[in-house]
CSV table of C-alpha atoms in Angstrom, one decimal:
chain,number,residue,atom,x,y,z
K,247,UNK,CA,7.7,38.3,-28.1
K,248,UNK,CA,4.5,36.5,-28.8
K,249,UNK,CA,4.3,32.8,-27.8
K,250,UNK,CA,3.6,31.4,-31.3
K,251,UNK,CA,3.3,27.9,-29.9
K,252,UNK,CA,0.2,28.8,-27.9
K,253,UNK,CA,-1.3,30.5,-30.9
K,254,UNK,CA,-0.8,27.5,-33.1
K,255,UNK,CA,-2.1,25.0,-30.5
K,256,UNK,CA,-5.6,25.7,-29.2
K,257,UNK,CA,-6.5,24.5,-25.7
K,258,UNK,CA,-7.3,20.9,-25.5
K,259,UNK,CA,-11.0,20.2,-25.1
K,260,UNK,CA,-13.2,17.3,-23.8
K,261,UNK,CA,-15.3,14.8,-25.6
K,262,UNK,CA,-18.5,13.8,-23.9
K,263,UNK,CA,-19.8,10.2,-24.4
K,264,UNK,CA,-23.6,10.0,-24.1
K,265,UNK,CA,-23.5,7.2,-23.4
K,266,UNK,CA,-22.2,3.6,-23.3
K,267,UNK,CA,-24.2,3.1,-20.1
K,268,UNK,CA,-27.7,3.8,-21.3
K,269,UNK,CA,-29.6,5.2,-24.4
K,270,UNK,CA,-29.8,8.9,-23.7
K,271,UNK,CA,-31.1,9.9,-27.2
K,272,UNK,CA,-34.0,7.5,-26.8
K,273,UNK,CA,-34.9,8.1,-23.2
K,274,UNK,CA,-33.1,10.9,-21.4
K,275,UNK,CA,-32.7,13.9,-23.7
K,276,UNK,CA,-34.8,16.3,-21.6
K,277,UNK,CA,-32.5,15.5,-18.6
K,278,UNK,CA,-29.4,15.9,-20.9
K,279,UNK,CA,-30.5,19.3,-22.1
K,280,UNK,CA,-31.2,20.5,-18.6
K,281,UNK,CA,-27.6,19.6,-17.6
K,282,UNK,CA,-26.3,21.4,-20.7
K,283,UNK,CA,-28.3,24.4,-19.6
K,284,UNK,CA,-26.7,24.2,-16.1
K,285,UNK,CA,-23.3,23.9,-17.7
K,286,UNK,CA,-22.2,20.7,-16.0
K,287,UNK,CA,-23.0,17.1,-15.3
K,288,UNK,CA,-22.7,15.3,-12.0
K,289,UNK,CA,-21.5,11.8,-12.8
K,290,UNK,CA,-21.5,8.8,-10.5
K,291,UNK,CA,-18.6,6.4,-11.0
K,292,UNK,CA,-20.3,3.0,-11.5
K,293,UNK,CA,-17.5,1.2,-9.6
K,294,UNK,CA,-16.8,3.3,-6.6
K,295,UNK,CA,-19.9,5.5,-6.6
K,296,UNK,CA,-17.9,8.7,-6.3
K,297,UNK,CA,-19.5,11.8,-7.8
K,298,UNK,CA,-17.5,14.0,-10.1
K,299,UNK,CA,-18.5,17.3,-11.8
K,300,UNK,CA,-18.0,17.4,-15.5
K,301,UNK,CA,-18.0,20.9,-17.1
K,302,UNK,CA,-20.2,20.9,-20.2
K,303,UNK,CA,-20.1,24.4,-21.7
K,304,UNK,CA,-18.9,24.8,-25.4
K,305,UNK,CA,-15.8,26.4,-24.1
K,306,UNK,CA,-14.6,23.1,-22.7
K,307,UNK,CA,-16.5,20.5,-24.7
K,308,UNK,CA,-15.4,19.8,-28.3
K,309,UNK,CA,-17.8,17.1,-29.3
K,310,UNK,CA,-20.8,15.2,-27.9
K,311,UNK,CA,-20.8,11.5,-29.0
K,312,UNK,CA,-24.3,10.1,-28.8
K,313,UNK,CA,-24.9,6.4,-28.7
K,314,UNK,CA,-28.3,5.0,-29.5
K,315,UNK,CA,-30.6,2.4,-31.1
K,316,UNK,CA,-33.4,4.9,-31.4
K,317,UNK,CA,-32.7,8.5,-32.4
K,318,UNK,CA,-36.5,9.1,-32.9
K,319,UNK,CA,-37.0,11.3,-29.8
K,320,UNK,CA,-33.7,13.1,-30.5
K,321,UNK,CA,-34.8,13.9,-34.0
K,322,UNK,CA,-38.4,14.7,-33.3
K,323,UNK,CA,-37.6,17.4,-30.7
K,324,UNK,CA,-34.8,19.0,-32.7
K,325,UNK,CA,-32.2,18.5,-29.9
K,326,UNK,CA,-29.3,18.2,-32.4
K,327,UNK,CA,-30.0,21.5,-34.1
K,328,UNK,CA,-30.3,23.2,-30.7
K,329,UNK,CA,-26.9,21.8,-29.6
K,330,UNK,CA,-25.3,22.9,-32.8
K,331,UNK,CA,-26.6,26.4,-32.3
K,332,UNK,CA,-25.1,26.5,-28.8
K,333,UNK,CA,-21.7,25.7,-30.3
K,334,UNK,CA,-21.3,21.9,-29.8
K,335,UNK,CA,-20.0,19.5,-32.4
K,336,UNK,CA,-21.9,16.2,-32.6
K,337,UNK,CA,-21.0,12.6,-33.5
K,338,UNK,CA,-23.3,9.6,-33.6
K,339,UNK,CA,-22.8,5.9,-32.9
K,340,UNK,CA,-26.0,4.4,-34.3
K,341,UNK,CA,-26.6,0.7,-33.6
K,342,UNK,CA,-28.8,-0.7,-36.3
K,343,UNK,CA,-29.2,-4.5,-36.1
K,344,UNK,CA,-31.6,-6.8,-37.9
K,345,UNK,CA,-35.2,-6.9,-36.8
K,346,UNK,CA,-35.2,-9.5,-34.0
K,347,UNK,CA,-37.9,-9.3,-31.2
K,348,UNK,CA,-36.3,-12.1,-29.4
K,349,UNK,CA,-33.0,-10.3,-28.9
K,350,UNK,CA,-34.1,-6.7,-29.1
K,351,UNK,CA,-37.7,-6.5,-28.1
K,352,UNK,CA,-38.2,-2.8,-27.7
K,353,UNK,CA,-36.3,-1.1,-30.5
K,354,UNK,CA,-38.3,0.5,-33.3
K,355,UNK,CA,-38.9,-1.4,-36.5
K,356,UNK,CA,-36.0,-1.5,-38.9
K,357,UNK,CA,-37.7,0.9,-41.4
K,358,UNK,CA,-38.0,3.6,-38.7
K,359,UNK,CA,-34.3,3.2,-37.8
K,360,UNK,CA,-33.2,3.5,-41.4
K,361,UNK,CA,-35.3,6.7,-41.7
K,362,UNK,CA,-33.6,8.0,-38.7
K,363,UNK,CA,-30.2,7.2,-40.2
K,364,UNK,CA,-31.2,9.1,-43.4
K,365,UNK,CA,-32.3,12.1,-41.3
K,366,UNK,CA,-29.0,12.2,-39.3
K,367,UNK,CA,-27.0,12.0,-42.5
K,368,UNK,CA,-28.9,14.8,-44.2
K,369,UNK,CA,-28.8,17.1,-41.2
K,370,UNK,CA,-25.5,16.4,-39.6
K,371,UNK,CA,-23.4,14.8,-42.4
K,372,UNK,CA,-22.7,11.2,-43.1
K,373,UNK,CA,-19.1,11.4,-41.8
K,374,UNK,CA,-20.4,12.2,-38.4
K,375,UNK,CA,-22.0,8.8,-38.1
K,376,UNK,CA,-20.7,5.3,-37.4
K,377,UNK,CA,-23.1,2.5,-38.1
K,378,UNK,CA,-22.8,-0.2,-35.4
K,379,UNK,CA,-24.0,-3.7,-36.2
K,380,UNK,CA,-23.4,-4.9,-32.7
K,381,UNK,CA,-23.2,-7.5,-31.4
K,382,UNK,CA,-23.4,-10.5,-33.7
K,383,UNK,CA,-25.4,-13.1,-31.9
K,384,UNK,CA,-25.9,-16.8,-32.4
K,385,UNK,CA,-28.6,-18.7,-30.5
K,386,UNK,CA,-30.5,-21.9,-30.3
K,387,UNK,CA,-34.3,-22.2,-29.8
K,388,UNK,CA,-36.3,-24.9,-28.2
K,389,UNK,CA,-36.2,-26.9,-31.4
K,390,UNK,CA,-32.4,-27.0,-31.2
K,391,UNK,CA,-32.0,-25.1,-34.5
K,392,UNK,CA,-29.2,-22.5,-34.7
K,393,UNK,CA,-30.1,-18.9,-35.5
K,394,UNK,CA,-28.2,-15.6,-35.9
K,395,UNK,CA,-29.2,-11.9,-36.2
K,396,UNK,CA,-27.4,-11.3,-39.5
K,397,UNK,CA,-30.6,-11.6,-41.6
K,398,UNK,CA,-30.9,-7.9,-42.4
K,399,UNK,CA,-27.2,-7.1,-42.5
K,400,UNK,CA,-26.8,-6.7,-46.2
K,401,UNK,CA,-30.0,-4.7,-46.6
K,402,UNK,CA,-28.9,-2.3,-43.8
K,403,UNK,CA,-25.5,-1.9,-45.4
K,404,UNK,CA,-27.1,-1.0,-48.7
K,405,UNK,CA,-29.3,1.7,-47.0
K,406,UNK,CA,-26.3,3.0,-45.1
K,407,UNK,CA,-24.2,3.2,-48.2
K,408,UNK,CA,-26.9,5.1,-50.0
K,409,UNK,CA,-26.7,7.9,-47.5
K,410,UNK,CA,-22.9,8.0,-47.5
K,411,UNK,CA,-22.0,6.0,-44.4
K,412,UNK,CA,-18.4,4.8,-44.6
K,413,UNK,CA,-17.8,2.8,-41.4
K,414,UNK,CA,-19.4,-0.2,-39.8
K,415,UNK,CA,-18.4,-1.3,-36.3
K,416,UNK,CA,-19.2,-4.8,-35.1
K,417,UNK,CA,-18.3,-7.4,-32.4
K,418,UNK,CA,-19.5,-10.8,-31.2
K,419,UNK,CA,-21.7,-11.1,-28.1
K,420,UNK,CA,-19.9,-11.3,-24.8
K,421,UNK,CA,-21.5,-13.8,-22.4
K,422,UNK,CA,-21.7,-11.6,-19.2
K,423,UNK,CA,-22.8,-13.2,-15.9
K,424,UNK,CA,-25.9,-11.0,-16.0
K,425,UNK,CA,-26.9,-12.5,-19.3
K,426,UNK,CA,-26.5,-16.1,-17.9
K,427,UNK,CA,-28.9,-15.2,-15.1
K,428,UNK,CA,-31.3,-13.6,-17.5
K,429,UNK,CA,-31.4,-16.6,-19.7
K,430,UNK,CA,-32.2,-18.9,-16.8
K,431,UNK,CA,-35.7,-17.5,-17.1
K,432,UNK,CA,-35.9,-18.2,-20.8
K,433,UNK,CA,-36.1,-22.0,-21.1
K,434,UNK,CA,-35.4,-23.3,-24.6
K,435,UNK,CA,-33.3,-20.3,-25.6
K,436,UNK,CA,-29.5,-20.6,-25.5
K,437,UNK,CA,-27.0,-18.0,-26.7
K,438,UNK,CA,-23.9,-19.6,-28.1
K,439,UNK,CA,-20.3,-18.6,-28.6
K,440,UNK,CA,-19.1,-19.9,-31.9
K,441,UNK,CA,-15.5,-21.2,-32.5
K,442,UNK,CA,-12.9,-18.7,-33.5
K,443,UNK,CA,-12.8,-20.0,-37.1
K,444,UNK,CA,-16.5,-19.4,-37.4
K,445,UNK,CA,-16.1,-15.8,-36.2
K,446,UNK,CA,-13.3,-15.2,-38.7
K,447,UNK,CA,-15.4,-16.6,-41.6
K,448,UNK,CA,-18.4,-14.5,-40.5
K,449,UNK,CA,-16.3,-11.3,-40.5
K,450,UNK,CA,-14.8,-12.1,-43.9
K,451,UNK,CA,-18.2,-12.6,-45.4
K,452,UNK,CA,-19.4,-9.3,-43.8
K,453,UNK,CA,-16.2,-7.5,-45.1
K,454,UNK,CA,-16.8,-8.8,-48.6
K,455,UNK,CA,-20.4,-7.5,-48.7
K,456,UNK,CA,-19.5,-4.1,-47.3
K,457,UNK,CA,-16.5,-3.7,-49.5
K,458,UNK,CA,-18.8,-3.7,-52.5
K,459,UNK,CA,-20.6,-0.8,-50.9
K,460,UNK,CA,-17.4,1.1,-50.0
K,461,UNK,CA,-18.0,0.7,-46.3
K,462,UNK,CA,-15.0,-0.3,-44.1
K,463,UNK,CA,-15.6,-3.0,-41.5
K,464,UNK,CA,-14.0,-2.6,-38.1
K,465,UNK,CA,-14.3,-4.5,-34.8
K,466,UNK,CA,-14.9,-3.5,-31.2
K,467,UNK,CA,-12.9,-5.4,-28.6
K,468,UNK,CA,-12.1,-8.4,-30.8
K,469,UNK,CA,-8.4,-8.6,-30.5
K,470,UNK,CA,-8.3,-12.4,-30.8
K,471,UNK,CA,-10.4,-12.5,-33.9
K,472,UNK,CA,-8.4,-9.7,-35.6
K,473,UNK,CA,-5.2,-11.6,-35.0
K,474,UNK,CA,-6.7,-14.7,-36.7
K,475,UNK,CA,-7.8,-12.9,-39.9
K,476,UNK,CA,-6.1,-14.0,-43.1
K,477,UNK,CA,-3.6,-11.8,-44.9
K,478,UNK,CA,-5.2,-9.3,-47.1
K,479,UNK,CA,-8.2,-8.5,-44.9
K,480,UNK,CA,-8.8,-4.9,-44.3
K,481,UNK,CA,-10.8,-5.4,-41.1
K,482,UNK,CA,-9.2,-3.3,-38.3
K,483,UNK,CA,-9.9,-2.4,-34.7
K,484,UNK,CA,-12.4,0.4,-34.3
K,485,UNK,CA,-12.3,3.5,-32.2
K,486,UNK,CA,-15.9,4.2,-31.2
K,487,UNK,CA,-14.7,7.5,-29.7
K,488,UNK,CA,-12.5,8.6,-32.6
K,489,UNK,CA,-10.8,11.8,-31.4
K,490,UNK,CA,-8.5,11.8,-34.5
K,491,UNK,CA,-11.5,11.7,-36.8
K,492,UNK,CA,-13.3,14.4,-34.7
K,493,UNK,CA,-10.4,16.7,-35.2
K,494,UNK,CA,-10.3,15.9,-38.9
K,495,UNK,CA,-14.0,16.8,-39.1
K,496,UNK,CA,-14.2,19.8,-36.8
K,497,UNK,CA,-10.6,21.0,-36.1
K,498,UNK,CA,-9.5,21.9,-32.6
K,499,UNK,CA,-7.3,20.0,-30.2
K,500,UNK,CA,-8.2,16.7,-28.5
K,501,UNK,CA,-6.2,14.1,-26.6
K,502,UNK,CA,-5.3,11.1,-28.7
K,503,UNK,CA,-4.3,8.7,-26.0
K,504,UNK,CA,-6.4,5.6,-25.5
K,505,UNK,CA,-9.1,5.5,-22.8
K,506,UNK,CA,-7.6,3.3,-20.1
K,507,UNK,CA,-11.0,3.0,-18.5
K,508,UNK,CA,-12.2,0.9,-21.4
K,509,UNK,CA,-11.3,-2.7,-22.5
K,510,UNK,CA,-7.9,-1.8,-24.0
K,511,UNK,CA,-6.5,-5.4,-23.5
K,512,UNK,CA,-9.5,-6.8,-25.5
K,513,UNK,CA,-8.7,-4.4,-28.4
K,514,UNK,CA,-10.7,-1.3,-27.6
K,515,UNK,CA,-9.4,1.6,-29.6
K,516,UNK,CA,-11.5,4.4,-28.0
K,517,UNK,CA,-9.7,7.6,-27.3
K,518,UNK,CA,-10.2,9.4,-24.0
K,519,UNK,CA,-13.6,10.9,-23.2
K,520,UNK,CA,-15.9,11.4,-20.3
K,521,UNK,CA,-19.1,9.3,-20.1
K,522,UNK,CA,-22.0,11.1,-18.4
K,523,UNK,CA,-24.5,8.3,-18.3
K,524,UNK,CA,-25.6,6.0,-15.4
K,525,UNK,CA,-26.5,2.4,-15.4
K,526,UNK,CA,-28.4,2.7,-12.1
K,527,UNK,CA,-30.2,6.1,-12.4
K,528,UNK,CA,-30.9,5.9,-16.1
K,529,UNK,CA,-32.0,2.4,-17.0
K,530,UNK,CA,-32.3,1.5,-20.6
K,531,UNK,CA,-35.7,0.3,-21.6
K,532,UNK,CA,-34.8,-1.5,-24.9
K,533,UNK,CA,-34.4,-4.6,-22.7
K,534,UNK,CA,-32.0,-6.2,-25.2
K,535,UNK,CA,-31.4,-9.8,-24.2
K,536,UNK,CA,-27.6,-9.7,-24.7
K,537,UNK,CA,-26.8,-6.2,-23.2
K,538,UNK,CA,-24.6,-5.6,-20.2
K,539,UNK,CA,-26.6,-2.4,-19.6
K,540,UNK,CA,-30.0,-4.1,-19.4
K,541,UNK,CA,-31.1,-3.6,-15.8
K,542,UNK,CA,-33.5,-6.6,-15.9
K,543,UNK,CA,-32.0,-9.9,-14.8
K,544,UNK,CA,-35.2,-11.7,-14.2
K,545,UNK,CA,-38.3,-12.8,-16.1
K,546,UNK,CA,-39.0,-9.4,-17.6
K,547,UNK,CA,-35.5,-9.3,-19.2
């Protein structure tokens, strides 16, 4: 007799994350495509430095999830179309924050990033994109005045809604030790961590603005803030690697367990994937002041 169970359940495939550790679409797509051509990645574990081989053929990879603040090089060279022709599905985590040269000195102007968002939506579908406004930052300058990076939030939301984006993922800046060291070379600039009630009020205001645009607001690793939200709020924890959505979009069979290598206790909802990037060997040149992946800890950071 035929094993109908096997016929009904296709083999479980892998999701590749490219990458939480650096900006591959902006800086490392030629390298990425070369590894795709080889059929595998050699990945160095950032904690124990062990090297593992990650198969990367369409027979074993379901979706490639790209993370970026600048998809310009990815778009200009037609890398996405080439990957689709080879049999890969694609998903995009696109961080689009307000124009702010203090916090994000090397990202393209907002208009360019909005144009990139439009291109991705037109060529790959709006449901294959999560817009990340991440992180929310508060800071003081030498004059002692308090600033934030929310100035363009509503305008970005309107542009995102116009091309069919349905999800926005956000979080508040985490004050990593590397950031403290970086700020020691920036006298007069202080990144601040607002009280919980201020974070709640900020999210509620963001939720209200996005609800009018039919965009659902979610949070990345903000368990404490989620617990403090008032009844009736629709804000929920995000899954930046959303294997359930990937199966809804593309079919197939993916693991739905949480990725225990991420910050699950902080509220991370990412499903299991394999990240193929490297902090050490693929530095990110956006030089964002708040970023854990920024290699610069000194004056140039």
